[in-house]
Amino acid sequence: MTSNSTITQSYDMAASTWRTKIEGLGYAAAYRWLIDQTGLQASGANVLDAGCGTGDFARALIEVSGIPKCVTLLDPAQEMVATATRSLTHITRDIRPVIATLQDAPVQSHDIVLCAHVIEHFADPVAALGMLKQHLAPGGRLLLIVSKPHWCNWIIWVRWRHRMIKPKHMHHHLQAAALTCLWDAGFPVGPPSRSSHAYLITHSQRTIQ
């Protein structure tokens, strides 16, 4: 399997054209649709975009649901974080770039955690969910997008070596991580409808006393 450092270098090299590709393939529109469907309200919230790429998920959140108090952009690819920071500077007040893996990121509490196509790069999805859970405030919301099995994802796998997780298996992983799925759905159109499934998640009731 391709090493994590090699994957990070590949993402760095792709940073300059990543946002254009995201827009062209319909993922930015899919993010906006998803946030509208879930009714998330970002105004005044502390937000983490874990595996932020060029910041398209965070941008969609701001465009649809308001300006957060703070947006933390987390990604191990330096060029991705730099591109995301430049992209969002004029539309939100407080941006905090963090160049680190999810494993190494300083743990802080966030009202909203965004995470698109990250846990598929972990050998243990439950462990990855546990890391995301550490960043989620009690009563907070995790909006997760995960690759699902489809022939088009095998084309993506050739370069990025990600895993694909069936929705029914994701629900088992969430239960194992003591997280509750409040809502989940596939995307309605385009490549996102074939490649991805979305989940709105919070802490299991027994973890917030």
Coordinates of C-alpha atoms in Angstrom, one line a residue:
M1 CA 0.0 0.0 0.0
T2 CA 1.1 3.5 -0.7
S3 CA 2.7 5.2 2.4
N4 CA 1.0 8.0 4.2
S5 CA 3.9 10.4 3.3
T6 CA 3.6 9.5 -0.3
I7 CA -0.2 10.2 -0.2
T8 CA 0.4 13.5 1.5
Q9 CA 2.9 14.5 -1.2
S10 CA 0.4 13.6 -3.8
Y11 CA -2.2 15.8 -2.2
D12 CA 0.3 18.7 -2.0
M13 CA 1.0 18.3 -5.7
A14 CA -2.8 18.3 -6.4
A15 CA -3.6 21.4 -4.3
S16 CA -3.4 24.0 -7.1
T17 CA -6.1 22.3 -9.2
W18 CA -8.1 20.5 -6.5
R19 CA -10.9 23.0 -6.0
T20 CA -11.5 23.2 -9.7
K21 CA -11.9 19.5 -9.9
I22 CA -14.1 19.4 -6.8
E23 CA -16.4 22.0 -8.4
G24 CA -16.4 20.3 -11.8
L25 CA -17.3 16.9 -10.4
G26 CA -20.2 18.2 -8.4
Y27 CA -18.8 17.7 -4.9
A28 CA -19.0 21.3 -3.8
A29 CA -22.7 21.4 -4.8
A30 CA -23.2 18.1 -3.0
Y31 CA -21.7 19.6 0.2
R32 CA -24.1 22.5 -0.1
W33 CA -27.1 20.1 -0.6
L34 CA -26.0 18.1 2.4
I35 CA -25.7 21.0 4.8
D36 CA -29.1 22.3 3.7
Q37 CA -30.6 18.8 4.2
T38 CA -29.2 18.4 7.7
G39 CA -30.2 21.9 8.8
L40 CA -26.8 22.6 10.5
Q41 CA -26.5 26.1 11.8
A42 CA -22.9 27.4 11.8
S43 CA -23.4 31.0 13.0
G44 CA -21.2 31.5 16.1
A45 CA -20.0 27.9 16.1
N46 CA -16.5 26.5 16.5
V47 CA -15.9 24.4 13.4
L48 CA -13.3 21.8 12.5
D49 CA -12.8 20.7 8.9
A50 CA -10.7 17.5 9.4
G51 CA -8.9 16.6 6.2
C52 CA -9.9 20.0 4.9
G53 CA -8.2 19.8 1.4
T54 CA -8.8 23.1 -0.2
G55 CA -11.6 24.0 2.2
D56 CA -14.6 23.3 0.0
F57 CA -16.6 21.6 2.8
A58 CA -16.0 24.5 5.2
R59 CA -16.9 26.9 2.4
A60 CA -20.2 25.1 1.7
L61 CA -21.0 25.3 5.4
I62 CA -20.4 29.0 5.5
E63 CA -22.3 29.7 2.3
V64 CA -25.4 27.7 3.4
S65 CA -25.6 28.1 7.2
G66 CA -23.7 31.2 8.4
I67 CA -20.4 32.5 9.6
P68 CA -18.8 30.4 12.3
K69 CA -17.0 31.9 15.3
C70 CA -13.9 30.0 14.3
V71 CA -12.9 27.5 11.6
T72 CA -9.9 25.2 12.2
L73 CA -8.5 23.7 8.9
L74 CA -6.7 20.4 9.6
D75 CA -4.8 18.5 7.0
P76 CA -1.3 16.9 6.8
A77 CA -0.8 18.4 3.3
Q78 CA 0.7 21.9 3.7
E79 CA -0.3 23.2 0.3
M80 CA -3.8 22.1 0.8
V81 CA -4.1 24.0 4.1
A82 CA -2.5 27.1 2.6
T83 CA -4.9 27.0 -0.4
A84 CA -7.9 26.5 1.9
T85 CA -6.8 29.4 4.2
R86 CA -6.5 31.7 1.2
S87 CA -9.8 30.6 -0.1
L88 CA -11.7 31.3 3.1
T89 CA -10.0 34.4 4.4
H90 CA -12.5 36.8 2.8
I91 CA -15.6 35.0 3.9
T92 CA -15.0 34.2 7.6
R93 CA -13.5 35.9 10.6
D94 CA -11.2 33.5 12.4
I95 CA -9.3 30.8 10.5
R96 CA -6.8 28.5 12.3
P97 CA -4.7 26.4 10.0
V98 CA -3.2 23.2 11.5
I99 CA -0.8 21.1 9.4
A100 CA -1.0 17.7 11.1
T101 CA -2.6 14.3 10.7
L102 CA -5.7 13.5 12.7
Q103 CA -3.7 11.4 15.0
D104 CA -1.3 14.2 15.8
A105 CA -3.7 17.2 15.9
P106 CA -4.1 19.0 19.2
V107 CA -7.5 18.0 20.7
Q108 CA -10.0 20.8 21.1
S109 CA -13.7 20.9 21.4
H110 CA -15.8 21.9 18.4
D111 CA -19.5 22.4 17.9
I112 CA -19.4 21.1 14.3
V113 CA -16.8 18.7 12.8
L114 CA -16.7 18.3 9.1
C115 CA -14.9 15.3 7.6
A116 CA -15.0 14.2 4.0
H117 CA -13.2 11.1 2.7
V118 CA -10.7 10.8 5.5
I119 CA -11.5 7.7 7.6
E120 CA -11.2 5.5 4.5
H121 CA -7.4 6.1 4.7
F122 CA -7.2 4.4 8.2
A123 CA -6.8 0.7 8.7
D124 CA -9.2 0.9 11.6
P125 CA -12.3 3.0 10.9
V126 CA -13.4 2.8 14.5
A127 CA -10.1 4.2 15.7
A128 CA -10.5 7.0 13.2
L129 CA -14.0 7.8 14.4
G130 CA -12.7 7.8 18.0
M131 CA -10.2 10.5 17.0
L132 CA -12.9 12.6 15.5
K133 CA -15.1 12.1 18.5
Q134 CA -12.4 13.6 20.7
H135 CA -12.8 16.9 18.8
L136 CA -16.6 16.9 19.1
A137 CA -18.2 18.9 21.9
P138 CA -21.0 17.3 23.9
G139 CA -24.2 17.9 21.8
G140 CA -22.0 18.7 18.8
R141 CA -22.5 17.4 15.3
L142 CA -20.1 15.5 13.1
L143 CA -20.9 15.6 9.4
L144 CA -19.1 12.7 7.8
I145 CA -18.8 11.7 4.1
V146 CA -17.4 8.3 3.4
S147 CA -16.6 6.5 0.1
K148 CA -18.9 3.6 -0.6
P149 CA -18.4 0.6 -2.9
H150 CA -18.9 1.5 -6.6
W151 CA -16.9 0.8 -9.7
C152 CA -15.9 4.5 -10.1
N153 CA -14.2 4.4 -6.7
W154 CA -11.8 1.8 -8.0
I155 CA -10.5 4.4 -10.5
I156 CA -10.0 6.7 -7.5
W157 CA -8.3 3.9 -5.5
V158 CA -5.6 3.5 -8.1
R159 CA -4.1 6.9 -7.1
W160 CA -5.3 7.4 -3.5
R161 CA -5.5 3.9 -2.1
H162 CA -8.6 4.6 0.0
R163 CA -11.0 2.1 1.4
M164 CA -14.7 1.8 0.6
I165 CA -17.2 1.2 3.4
K166 CA -20.8 0.0 2.9
P167 CA -23.3 2.1 4.8
K168 CA -24.5 -0.9 6.9
H169 CA -20.9 -1.4 8.0
M170 CA -20.5 2.3 8.8
H171 CA -23.4 2.0 11.2
H172 CA -21.7 -0.8 13.0
H173 CA -18.5 1.2 13.2
L174 CA -20.4 4.2 14.6
Q175 CA -22.0 2.0 17.3
A176 CA -18.6 0.6 18.2
A177 CA -17.2 4.1 18.6
A178 CA -20.2 5.1 20.9
L179 CA -21.5 7.5 18.3
T180 CA -25.1 7.9 17.1
C181 CA -26.2 8.4 13.5
L182 CA -29.0 11.0 13.4
W183 CA -29.5 10.9 9.7
D184 CA -27.8 9.4 6.6
A185 CA -28.3 9.5 2.9
G186 CA -26.7 9.1 -0.5
F187 CA -26.2 12.2 -2.7
P188 CA -28.9 12.7 -5.3
V189 CA -26.9 13.3 -8.5
G190 CA -23.6 13.0 -10.3
P191 CA -20.3 11.4 -9.2
P192 CA -21.1 12.1 -5.5
S193 CA -24.2 9.9 -5.8
R194 CA -22.0 7.0 -7.0
S195 CA -19.0 7.4 -4.8
S196 CA -20.1 8.7 -1.4
H197 CA -22.6 8.4 1.5
A198 CA -23.2 11.0 4.1
Y199 CA -23.9 10.8 7.9
L200 CA -24.9 13.3 10.6
I201 CA -23.5 12.0 13.9
T202 CA -23.4 12.9 17.5
H203 CA -22.2 11.4 20.8
S204 CA -24.2 8.4 22.0
Q205 CA -26.5 9.4 24.8
R206 CA -24.6 7.4 27.4
T207 CA -21.4 9.4 26.7
I208 CA -22.9 12.8 27.7
Q209 CA -24.1 13.0 31.2

